[in-house]
Amino acid sequence: MSEAKKLYIKTYGCQMNVYDSERMAEAMGGAGYVKTDSPDDADMILLNTCHIREKAAEKVYSELGRFKGLKDARPDLKIGVAGCVAQAEGEEIMRRQPLVDLVVGPQSYHRLPELEAKARTGKKALDTDFPLEDKFDTLRHRPKAKRGPTAFLTVQEGCDKFCAFCVVPYTRGAEFSRPVDRVIEEARDLVDRGVREITLLGQNVNAYHGQGPDGRDWSLADLVWALDEVDGLERIRFTTSHPNDMDDALIAAHGDCAKLMPYLHLPVQSGSDRILKRMNRSHTAESYLRLIEKIRAARPDILMSGDFIVGFPEETEQDFQDTLDLIEAVNYGYAFSFKYSTRPGTPAAERDQVDEDVKSERLQRLQALLTRQQRAAQDAMVGREVGVLFEKAGRLPGQMVGKSDYLHAVHVTDPTIEPGQLARVEIVESGSNSLAGRCLPR
Ligand code: 5AD
Ligand code: SF4
């Protein structure tokens, strides 16, 4: 038997890319590849890229340059670019960086083995189609390798919302939901392989409307309730949601479904109605706040998380103040914040831009407030009893780390705990980035 070839994948950006990288590795498994953790001994290097902000795309080019030495030493090494940069600038990548042998977009990566075979004949291979066949179907028969306790599962992809700053509708394409039975089948398979917690992924996951076994479209709430019945699956999460798609059934599920975790990532981007309108967000600060009230009425202890953009074109100091006010009103447990980054081809790229130093200064103020809230939410866990799903050994002897229901990292020193175990833990201390606790008797 010939020795397996080695595939090194580096993943940038969002959780969906993490999921896609896993699937690309499985697709290449069928072509005789095994994964390696280092580019140095790889037969193929694949960068799974992110195009959401300018810096993310630039990183790809600098990373590619670094592989020149490897490629000179081993001309057989194939280098590929996948993901959203590949989708947006595939041809440009091929022109700008001759080291690249193949380019594959996020909707065609099931064709990776054919592209690799073509590249092996010395030709350049590029596929950024939005094919009619379903990439998920082609990848159904997966190897049954053991998995860790947590996994991502893509249920919805693409976006029809066209926020004025965002490239996603162009790189990931139109909204698409996978059928319910396929999702359940994949969830069962993951559970068989050791998974206890599944995070359902979609760029607009709560707009999910996959075909149900009864032929009707099922909502995300319906899907959550179907997953609730999968034996051995202990926890369900989903991300990322749009405020306008948060329907009553999904809100109610946060109160009624014990497996659905009390953490919700619900980006608002800005607290200024003027800016929200220019962003084409089709909700207001007020409607967002009312929505959060409803969610908290269903699940009072839910931890809210958000995304914010500062320095969107034409943002004034008053607009920015409105964002700070909204943050004060919501009180976030977790948040991601960014300086607006001009993306060619999106409507906002053409408008009056805010100075870079103004953006930097606003980002600092915003992050100071968010960090305070985050800190307070974490510290407030001390003395509480929470569920923790343990994932791996910690740095100290006998230490295990996992995530709480609220997604805080928690460590305990307890030699009886194994990865994959879900335990009740009393939180005793709040550290810089994690909580410490002790396991309670079952
Ligand atoms: N500039 C800055 N941040 C952006 N995001 C999306 N597009 C841009 C952009 N052009 C942020 C949004 C989104 C998150 C995934 O990335 O906050 O929710
Ligand atoms: Fe981008 Fe807006 Fe769609 Fe989210 S909802 S992926 S921010 S266009």
Short mmCIF file of N, CA and C in Angstrom, two decimals, residues 164-325:
data_model
loop_
_atom_site.label_atom_id
_atom_site.label_comp_id
_atom_site.label_asym_id
_atom_site.label_seq_id
_atom_site.Cartn_x
_atom_site.Cartn_y
_atom_site.Cartn_z
N ALA A 164 -25.40 46.70 4.21
CA ALA A 164 -24.61 47.50 3.25
C ALA A 164 -23.10 47.33 3.39
N PHE A 165 -22.65 46.74 4.53
CA PHE A 165 -21.20 46.61 4.76
C PHE A 165 -20.69 45.23 4.41
N CYS A 166 -21.57 44.27 4.11
CA CYS A 166 -21.21 42.86 4.26
C CYS A 166 -21.02 42.12 2.93
N VAL A 167 -19.96 41.31 2.86
CA VAL A 167 -19.67 40.54 1.63
C VAL A 167 -20.36 39.18 1.60
N VAL A 168 -20.92 38.76 2.72
CA VAL A 168 -21.44 37.39 2.81
C VAL A 168 -22.45 37.02 1.70
N PRO A 169 -23.42 37.91 1.39
CA PRO A 169 -24.37 37.55 0.33
C PRO A 169 -23.67 37.28 -1.01
N TYR A 170 -22.48 37.87 -1.20
CA TYR A 170 -21.76 37.66 -2.45
C TYR A 170 -20.86 36.43 -2.40
N THR A 171 -20.24 36.17 -1.22
CA THR A 171 -19.29 35.04 -1.16
C THR A 171 -20.00 33.72 -0.86
N ARG A 172 -21.04 33.77 -0.04
CA ARG A 172 -21.71 32.51 0.33
C ARG A 172 -23.00 32.31 -0.45
N GLY A 173 -23.44 33.34 -1.13
CA GLY A 173 -24.60 33.19 -2.00
C GLY A 173 -25.93 33.31 -1.29
N ALA A 174 -27.00 32.92 -1.99
CA ALA A 174 -28.37 33.06 -1.50
C ALA A 174 -28.63 32.09 -0.35
N GLU A 175 -29.62 32.45 0.47
CA GLU A 175 -29.97 31.61 1.61
C GLU A 175 -30.42 30.22 1.19
N PHE A 176 -29.95 29.23 1.91
CA PHE A 176 -30.27 27.84 1.62
C PHE A 176 -30.34 27.08 2.94
N SER A 177 -31.39 26.26 3.12
CA SER A 177 -31.51 25.46 4.34
C SER A 177 -31.44 23.98 4.00
N ARG A 178 -30.71 23.22 4.79
CA ARG A 178 -30.65 21.77 4.56
C ARG A 178 -31.93 21.11 5.08
N PRO A 179 -32.37 20.02 4.43
CA PRO A 179 -33.57 19.34 4.90
C PRO A 179 -33.39 18.79 6.33
N VAL A 180 -34.48 18.74 7.07
CA VAL A 180 -34.45 18.32 8.48
C VAL A 180 -33.85 16.93 8.63
N ASP A 181 -34.27 15.95 7.78
CA ASP A 181 -33.78 14.58 8.01
C ASP A 181 -32.27 14.47 7.83
N ARG A 182 -31.70 15.29 6.94
CA ARG A 182 -30.24 15.27 6.75
C ARG A 182 -29.52 15.81 7.98
N VAL A 183 -30.11 16.85 8.57
CA VAL A 183 -29.51 17.45 9.77
C VAL A 183 -29.55 16.44 10.92
N ILE A 184 -30.71 15.80 11.07
CA ILE A 184 -30.86 14.83 12.16
C ILE A 184 -29.90 13.65 11.96
N GLU A 185 -29.82 13.20 10.70
CA GLU A 185 -28.90 12.09 10.38
C GLU A 185 -27.46 12.47 10.76
N GLU A 186 -27.06 13.68 10.40
CA GLU A 186 -25.70 14.10 10.71
C GLU A 186 -25.51 14.26 12.23
N ALA A 187 -26.55 14.76 12.91
CA ALA A 187 -26.45 14.92 14.37
C ALA A 187 -26.29 13.55 15.04
N ARG A 188 -27.07 12.56 14.59
CA ARG A 188 -26.97 11.21 15.17
C ARG A 188 -25.58 10.63 14.95
N ASP A 189 -25.07 10.85 13.73
CA ASP A 189 -23.73 10.36 13.39
C ASP A 189 -22.69 11.00 14.33
N LEU A 190 -22.83 12.30 14.56
CA LEU A 190 -21.88 12.99 15.44
C LEU A 190 -21.97 12.43 16.86
N VAL A 191 -23.20 12.21 17.33
CA VAL A 191 -23.39 11.67 18.68
C VAL A 191 -22.76 10.28 18.79
N ASP A 192 -22.94 9.46 17.73
CA ASP A 192 -22.32 8.12 17.73
C ASP A 192 -20.81 8.20 17.84
N ARG A 193 -20.27 9.31 17.37
CA ARG A 193 -18.81 9.45 17.38
C ARG A 193 -18.30 10.20 18.60
N GLY A 194 -19.19 10.43 19.58
CA GLY A 194 -18.74 11.00 20.86
C GLY A 194 -19.17 12.42 21.15
N VAL A 195 -19.89 13.04 20.19
CA VAL A 195 -20.28 14.43 20.39
C VAL A 195 -21.45 14.53 21.37
N ARG A 196 -21.39 15.51 22.28
CA ARG A 196 -22.47 15.73 23.26
C ARG A 196 -23.15 17.08 23.06
N GLU A 197 -22.44 18.00 22.40
CA GLU A 197 -22.99 19.34 22.20
C GLU A 197 -22.85 19.72 20.72
N ILE A 198 -23.94 20.16 20.13
CA ILE A 198 -23.89 20.58 18.73
C ILE A 198 -24.27 22.05 18.62
N THR A 199 -23.44 22.80 17.90
CA THR A 199 -23.77 24.18 17.58
C THR A 199 -24.22 24.23 16.13
N LEU A 200 -25.48 24.56 15.94
CA LEU A 200 -26.04 24.66 14.59
C LEU A 200 -25.55 25.96 13.96
N LEU A 201 -25.03 25.85 12.76
CA LEU A 201 -24.43 27.02 12.12
C LEU A 201 -25.22 27.50 10.92
N GLY A 202 -25.22 28.79 10.74
CA GLY A 202 -25.78 29.42 9.55
C GLY A 202 -25.46 30.90 9.61
N GLN A 203 -25.27 31.53 8.46
CA GLN A 203 -25.04 32.98 8.47
C GLN A 203 -26.28 33.70 8.98
N ASN A 204 -27.43 33.06 8.77
CA ASN A 204 -28.72 33.56 9.25
C ASN A 204 -29.47 32.37 9.81
N VAL A 205 -28.88 31.75 10.81
CA VAL A 205 -29.35 30.43 11.22
C VAL A 205 -30.80 30.43 11.64
N ASN A 206 -31.26 31.55 12.22
CA ASN A 206 -32.66 31.55 12.69
C ASN A 206 -33.65 31.84 11.55
N ALA A 207 -33.10 32.06 10.33
CA ALA A 207 -33.99 32.11 9.15
C ALA A 207 -34.16 30.70 8.57
N TYR A 208 -33.64 29.69 9.28
CA TYR A 208 -33.70 28.31 8.80
C TYR A 208 -35.14 27.95 8.39
N HIS A 209 -35.27 27.31 7.23
CA HIS A 209 -36.60 26.88 6.78
C HIS A 209 -36.44 25.61 5.94
N GLY A 210 -35.82 24.59 6.53
CA GLY A 210 -35.54 23.36 5.79
C GLY A 210 -36.77 22.49 5.64
N GLN A 211 -36.76 21.67 4.59
CA GLN A 211 -37.91 20.80 4.36
C GLN A 211 -38.02 19.74 5.46
N GLY A 212 -39.19 19.67 6.08
CA GLY A 212 -39.42 18.70 7.15
C GLY A 212 -39.87 17.37 6.58
N PRO A 213 -39.89 16.32 7.42
CA PRO A 213 -40.33 15.01 6.96
C PRO A 213 -41.79 15.01 6.49
N ASP A 214 -42.57 16.00 6.91
CA ASP A 214 -43.97 16.10 6.48
C ASP A 214 -44.13 16.91 5.20
N GLY A 215 -42.99 17.32 4.60
CA GLY A 215 -43.06 18.06 3.34
C GLY A 215 -43.17 19.56 3.51
N ARG A 216 -43.52 20.00 4.72
CA ARG A 216 -43.60 21.45 4.98
C ARG A 216 -42.22 21.99 5.33
N ASP A 217 -42.06 23.31 5.27
CA ASP A 217 -40.82 23.92 5.75
C ASP A 217 -40.85 23.99 7.27
N TRP A 218 -39.79 23.53 7.89
CA TRP A 218 -39.69 23.62 9.35
C TRP A 218 -38.85 24.82 9.73
N SER A 219 -39.21 25.42 10.87
CA SER A 219 -38.45 26.58 11.36
C SER A 219 -37.29 26.08 12.23
N LEU A 220 -36.43 27.01 12.64
CA LEU A 220 -35.33 26.61 13.52
C LEU A 220 -35.87 26.04 14.84
N ALA A 221 -36.97 26.62 15.34
CA ALA A 221 -37.55 26.11 16.59
C ALA A 221 -37.98 24.65 16.39
N ASP A 222 -38.62 24.34 15.24
CA ASP A 222 -39.01 22.95 14.96
C ASP A 222 -37.78 22.04 14.96
N LEU A 223 -36.71 22.53 14.33
CA LEU A 223 -35.49 21.72 14.23
C LEU A 223 -34.88 21.48 15.61
N VAL A 224 -34.87 22.53 16.43
CA VAL A 224 -34.33 22.39 17.79
C VAL A 224 -35.11 21.32 18.55
N TRP A 225 -36.44 21.35 18.43
CA TRP A 225 -37.26 20.36 19.15
C TRP A 225 -37.02 18.95 18.61
N ALA A 226 -36.75 18.83 17.30
CA ALA A 226 -36.45 17.50 16.75
C ALA A 226 -35.10 17.01 17.28
N LEU A 227 -34.14 17.90 17.40
CA LEU A 227 -32.82 17.52 17.92
C LEU A 227 -32.89 17.20 19.40
N ASP A 228 -33.83 17.84 20.08
CA ASP A 228 -34.04 17.58 21.50
C ASP A 228 -34.30 16.09 21.75
N GLU A 229 -34.85 15.42 20.75
CA GLU A 229 -35.17 14.00 20.90
C GLU A 229 -34.04 13.05 20.55
N VAL A 230 -32.91 13.60 20.11
CA VAL A 230 -31.77 12.74 19.77
C VAL A 230 -31.09 12.29 21.07
N ASP A 231 -31.19 10.99 21.35
CA ASP A 231 -30.59 10.46 22.58
C ASP A 231 -29.09 10.65 22.56
N GLY A 232 -28.55 11.03 23.71
CA GLY A 232 -27.10 11.18 23.81
C GLY A 232 -26.63 12.59 23.48
N LEU A 233 -27.48 13.35 22.79
CA LEU A 233 -27.16 14.77 22.56
C LEU A 233 -27.63 15.53 23.78
N GLU A 234 -26.71 16.24 24.44
CA GLU A 234 -27.04 16.89 25.71
C GLU A 234 -27.29 18.39 25.57
N ARG A 235 -26.61 18.99 24.58
CA ARG A 235 -26.69 20.46 24.48
C ARG A 235 -26.84 20.90 23.04
N ILE A 236 -27.66 21.94 22.86
CA ILE A 236 -27.86 22.52 21.53
C ILE A 236 -27.59 24.03 21.63
N ARG A 237 -26.83 24.53 20.66
CA ARG A 237 -26.63 25.98 20.51
C ARG A 237 -26.84 26.31 19.05
N PHE A 238 -26.99 27.59 18.74
CA PHE A 238 -27.04 27.99 17.33
C PHE A 238 -26.46 29.38 17.17
N THR A 239 -25.89 29.62 16.00
CA THR A 239 -25.30 30.92 15.69
C THR A 239 -25.09 31.02 14.19
N THR A 240 -25.23 32.19 13.55
CA THR A 240 -25.53 33.51 14.05
C THR A 240 -26.96 33.89 13.65
N SER A 241 -27.60 34.64 14.51
CA SER A 241 -29.00 34.99 14.29
C SER A 241 -29.16 36.45 13.88
N HIS A 242 -30.25 36.70 13.17
CA HIS A 242 -30.60 38.09 12.82
C HIS A 242 -31.82 38.46 13.65
N PRO A 243 -31.85 39.68 14.23
CA PRO A 243 -32.98 40.06 15.08
C PRO A 243 -34.34 39.87 14.40
N ASN A 244 -34.43 40.15 13.11
CA ASN A 244 -35.73 40.06 12.44
C ASN A 244 -36.25 38.64 12.29
N ASP A 245 -35.40 37.64 12.44
CA ASP A 245 -35.84 36.25 12.28
C ASP A 245 -36.04 35.53 13.60
N MET A 246 -36.02 36.28 14.69
CA MET A 246 -36.19 35.67 16.02
C MET A 246 -37.69 35.51 16.27
N ASP A 247 -38.27 34.38 15.86
CA ASP A 247 -39.73 34.27 15.99
C ASP A 247 -40.15 33.79 17.39
N ASP A 248 -41.46 33.85 17.66
CA ASP A 248 -41.95 33.55 19.01
C ASP A 248 -41.67 32.12 19.43
N ALA A 249 -41.76 31.19 18.47
CA ALA A 249 -41.53 29.78 18.82
C ALA A 249 -40.08 29.56 19.26
N LEU A 250 -39.16 30.26 18.61
CA LEU A 250 -37.74 30.11 18.97
C LEU A 250 -37.47 30.75 20.33
N ILE A 251 -38.11 31.89 20.56
CA ILE A 251 -37.97 32.56 21.86
C ILE A 251 -38.52 31.64 22.96
N ALA A 252 -39.68 31.06 22.70
CA ALA A 252 -40.30 30.16 23.69
C ALA A 252 -39.40 28.95 23.95
N ALA A 253 -38.75 28.43 22.89
CA ALA A 253 -37.88 27.26 23.06
C ALA A 253 -36.75 27.56 24.06
N HIS A 254 -36.31 28.81 24.09
CA HIS A 254 -35.27 29.17 25.06
C HIS A 254 -35.75 29.00 26.50
N GLY A 255 -37.05 29.11 26.70
CA GLY A 255 -37.59 28.87 28.04
C GLY A 255 -37.91 27.41 28.29
N ASP A 256 -38.33 26.70 27.23
CA ASP A 256 -38.93 25.37 27.42
C ASP A 256 -38.02 24.19 27.10
N CYS A 257 -37.02 24.39 26.26
CA CYS A 257 -36.20 23.26 25.82
C CYS A 257 -34.93 23.20 26.68
N ALA A 258 -34.85 22.18 27.52
CA ALA A 258 -33.75 22.12 28.48
C ALA A 258 -32.39 21.94 27.80
N LYS A 259 -32.38 21.35 26.60
CA LYS A 259 -31.09 21.15 25.93
C LYS A 259 -30.58 22.42 25.24
N LEU A 260 -31.47 23.37 25.03
CA LEU A 260 -31.08 24.62 24.37
C LEU A 260 -30.41 25.53 25.41
N MET A 261 -29.15 25.86 25.16
CA MET A 261 -28.35 26.55 26.17
C MET A 261 -28.70 28.04 26.29
N PRO A 262 -28.55 28.59 27.50
CA PRO A 262 -28.96 29.98 27.77
C PRO A 262 -27.93 31.01 27.32
N TYR A 263 -27.63 30.98 26.04
CA TYR A 263 -26.65 31.90 25.47
C TYR A 263 -27.13 32.22 24.07
N LEU A 264 -27.19 33.51 23.74
CA LEU A 264 -27.69 33.86 22.41
C LEU A 264 -26.85 34.98 21.79
N HIS A 265 -26.30 34.66 20.62
CA HIS A 265 -25.53 35.66 19.87
C HIS A 265 -26.49 36.35 18.90
N LEU A 266 -26.75 37.62 19.17
CA LEU A 266 -27.75 38.34 18.38
C LEU A 266 -27.18 39.71 17.98
N PRO A 267 -26.42 39.75 16.88
CA PRO A 267 -25.75 40.99 16.49
C PRO A 267 -26.73 42.12 16.21
N VAL A 268 -26.35 43.34 16.64
CA VAL A 268 -27.18 44.51 16.35
C VAL A 268 -26.42 45.51 15.48
N GLN A 269 -25.10 45.49 15.55
CA GLN A 269 -24.17 46.29 14.73
C GLN A 269 -24.08 47.76 15.16
N SER A 270 -25.22 48.40 15.43
CA SER A 270 -25.20 49.80 15.84
C SER A 270 -26.45 50.09 16.68
N GLY A 271 -26.37 51.14 17.51
CA GLY A 271 -27.53 51.54 18.31
C GLY A 271 -28.20 52.78 17.77
N SER A 272 -27.75 53.25 16.62
CA SER A 272 -28.32 54.48 16.02
C SER A 272 -29.27 54.10 14.89
N ASP A 273 -30.50 54.57 14.99
CA ASP A 273 -31.49 54.24 13.94
C ASP A 273 -31.07 54.79 12.58
N ARG A 274 -30.42 55.97 12.62
CA ARG A 274 -29.96 56.57 11.36
C ARG A 274 -28.95 55.63 10.68
N ILE A 275 -28.00 55.13 11.46
CA ILE A 275 -26.97 54.25 10.90
C ILE A 275 -27.57 52.88 10.54
N LEU A 276 -28.45 52.36 11.41
CA LEU A 276 -29.07 51.06 11.11
C LEU A 276 -29.78 51.11 9.76
N LYS A 277 -30.43 52.24 9.51
CA LYS A 277 -31.13 52.41 8.24
C LYS A 277 -30.14 52.39 7.08
N ARG A 278 -29.05 53.16 7.24
CA ARG A 278 -28.02 53.19 6.19
C ARG A 278 -27.33 51.84 6.03
N MET A 279 -27.33 51.06 7.10
CA MET A 279 -26.75 49.71 7.02
C MET A 279 -27.71 48.72 6.36
N ASN A 280 -28.94 49.17 6.11
CA ASN A 280 -29.98 48.29 5.56
C ASN A 280 -30.30 47.13 6.52
N ARG A 281 -30.38 47.45 7.82
CA ARG A 281 -30.59 46.40 8.81
C ARG A 281 -32.08 46.08 9.02
N SER A 282 -32.96 46.94 8.59
CA SER A 282 -34.41 46.74 8.72
C SER A 282 -34.89 46.37 10.13
N HIS A 283 -34.18 46.90 11.14
CA HIS A 283 -34.74 46.92 12.50
C HIS A 283 -34.23 48.19 13.15
N THR A 284 -34.85 48.59 14.26
CA THR A 284 -34.39 49.79 14.97
C THR A 284 -33.77 49.39 16.30
N ALA A 285 -33.16 50.36 16.96
CA ALA A 285 -32.60 50.10 18.28
C ALA A 285 -33.73 49.69 19.23
N GLU A 286 -34.85 50.41 19.12
CA GLU A 286 -35.99 50.15 19.99
C GLU A 286 -36.56 48.74 19.76
N SER A 287 -36.72 48.33 18.50
CA SER A 287 -37.30 47.01 18.23
C SER A 287 -36.35 45.92 18.74
N TYR A 288 -35.04 46.19 18.66
CA TYR A 288 -34.05 45.22 19.17
C TYR A 288 -34.17 45.11 20.70
N LEU A 289 -34.31 46.25 21.37
CA LEU A 289 -34.42 46.22 22.83
C LEU A 289 -35.70 45.50 23.28
N ARG A 290 -36.79 45.74 22.53
CA ARG A 290 -38.05 45.06 22.88
C ARG A 290 -37.92 43.55 22.70
N LEU A 291 -37.20 43.17 21.64
CA LEU A 291 -36.96 41.75 21.37
C LEU A 291 -36.18 41.11 22.52
N ILE A 292 -35.17 41.82 22.99
CA ILE A 292 -34.37 41.26 24.09
C ILE A 292 -35.21 41.11 25.36
N GLU A 293 -36.10 42.08 25.57
CA GLU A 293 -37.01 41.96 26.72
C GLU A 293 -37.83 40.67 26.64
N LYS A 294 -38.33 40.39 25.43
CA LYS A 294 -39.14 39.18 25.23
C LYS A 294 -38.32 37.92 25.48
N ILE A 295 -37.09 37.93 24.97
CA ILE A 295 -36.22 36.77 25.14
C ILE A 295 -35.92 36.56 26.62
N ARG A 296 -35.69 37.67 27.32
CA ARG A 296 -35.38 37.55 28.76
C ARG A 296 -36.61 37.17 29.57
N ALA A 297 -37.78 37.50 29.06
CA ALA A 297 -39.00 37.07 29.76
C ALA A 297 -39.11 35.55 29.66
N ALA A 298 -38.70 34.98 28.51
CA ALA A 298 -38.76 33.52 28.33
C ALA A 298 -37.64 32.82 29.10
N ARG A 299 -36.49 33.44 29.16
CA ARG A 299 -35.32 32.81 29.78
C ARG A 299 -34.51 33.90 30.51
N PRO A 300 -34.90 34.22 31.76
CA PRO A 300 -34.34 35.39 32.45
C PRO A 300 -32.80 35.37 32.57
N ASP A 301 -32.20 34.19 32.69
CA ASP A 301 -30.75 34.15 32.92
C ASP A 301 -29.95 34.09 31.63
N ILE A 302 -30.59 34.25 30.47
CA ILE A 302 -29.87 34.09 29.20
C ILE A 302 -28.72 35.11 29.10
N LEU A 303 -27.60 34.66 28.57
CA LEU A 303 -26.47 35.55 28.38
C LEU A 303 -26.46 36.04 26.94
N MET A 304 -26.52 37.35 26.78
CA MET A 304 -26.60 37.92 25.43
C MET A 304 -25.22 38.26 24.90
N SER A 305 -25.05 37.99 23.62
CA SER A 305 -23.80 38.34 22.96
C SER A 305 -24.12 39.10 21.68
N GLY A 306 -23.19 39.94 21.23
CA GLY A 306 -23.49 40.75 20.04
C GLY A 306 -22.26 41.05 19.20
N ASP A 307 -22.51 41.60 18.01
CA ASP A 307 -21.46 42.13 17.14
C ASP A 307 -21.71 43.62 16.94
N PHE A 308 -20.63 44.39 16.92
CA PHE A 308 -20.75 45.84 16.72
C PHE A 308 -19.74 46.33 15.69
N ILE A 309 -20.18 47.28 14.88
CA ILE A 309 -19.27 47.93 13.94
C ILE A 309 -19.19 49.40 14.32
N VAL A 310 -17.99 49.91 14.53
CA VAL A 310 -17.84 51.36 14.76
C VAL A 310 -17.24 52.00 13.51
N GLY A 311 -17.61 53.28 13.31
CA GLY A 311 -17.05 54.02 12.18
C GLY A 311 -17.63 53.61 10.85
N PHE A 312 -18.88 53.13 10.86
CA PHE A 312 -19.57 52.92 9.59
C PHE A 312 -19.66 54.28 8.89
N PRO A 313 -19.62 54.33 7.53
CA PRO A 313 -19.65 55.62 6.84
C PRO A 313 -20.71 56.57 7.39
N GLU A 314 -20.32 57.81 7.61
CA GLU A 314 -21.19 58.89 8.08
C GLU A 314 -21.57 58.76 9.55
N GLU A 315 -20.98 57.84 10.30
CA GLU A 315 -21.30 57.72 11.73
C GLU A 315 -20.78 58.96 12.47
N THR A 316 -21.68 59.65 13.18
CA THR A 316 -21.28 60.83 13.96
C THR A 316 -21.03 60.42 15.40
N GLU A 317 -20.51 61.36 16.19
CA GLU A 317 -20.30 61.10 17.62
C GLU A 317 -21.64 60.75 18.29
N GLN A 318 -22.72 61.44 17.86
CA GLN A 318 -24.03 61.15 18.45
C GLN A 318 -24.48 59.73 18.11
N ASP A 319 -24.28 59.32 16.85
CA ASP A 319 -24.63 57.94 16.47
C ASP A 319 -23.88 56.95 17.34
N PHE A 320 -22.60 57.25 17.54
CA PHE A 320 -21.77 56.35 18.35
C PHE A 320 -22.27 56.30 19.80
N GLN A 321 -22.65 57.49 20.32
CA GLN A 321 -23.22 57.53 21.68
C GLN A 321 -24.46 56.65 21.78
N ASP A 322 -25.28 56.68 20.73
CA ASP A 322 -26.49 55.85 20.72
C ASP A 322 -26.13 54.37 20.85
N THR A 323 -25.01 53.97 20.22
CA THR A 323 -24.56 52.57 20.33
C THR A 323 -24.15 52.27 21.77
N LEU A 324 -23.41 53.21 22.39
CA LEU A 324 -23.01 53.00 23.79
C LEU A 324 -24.26 52.89 24.67
N ASP A 325 -25.27 53.73 24.40
CA ASP A 325 -26.51 53.69 25.20
C ASP A 325 -27.21 52.34 25.06
#
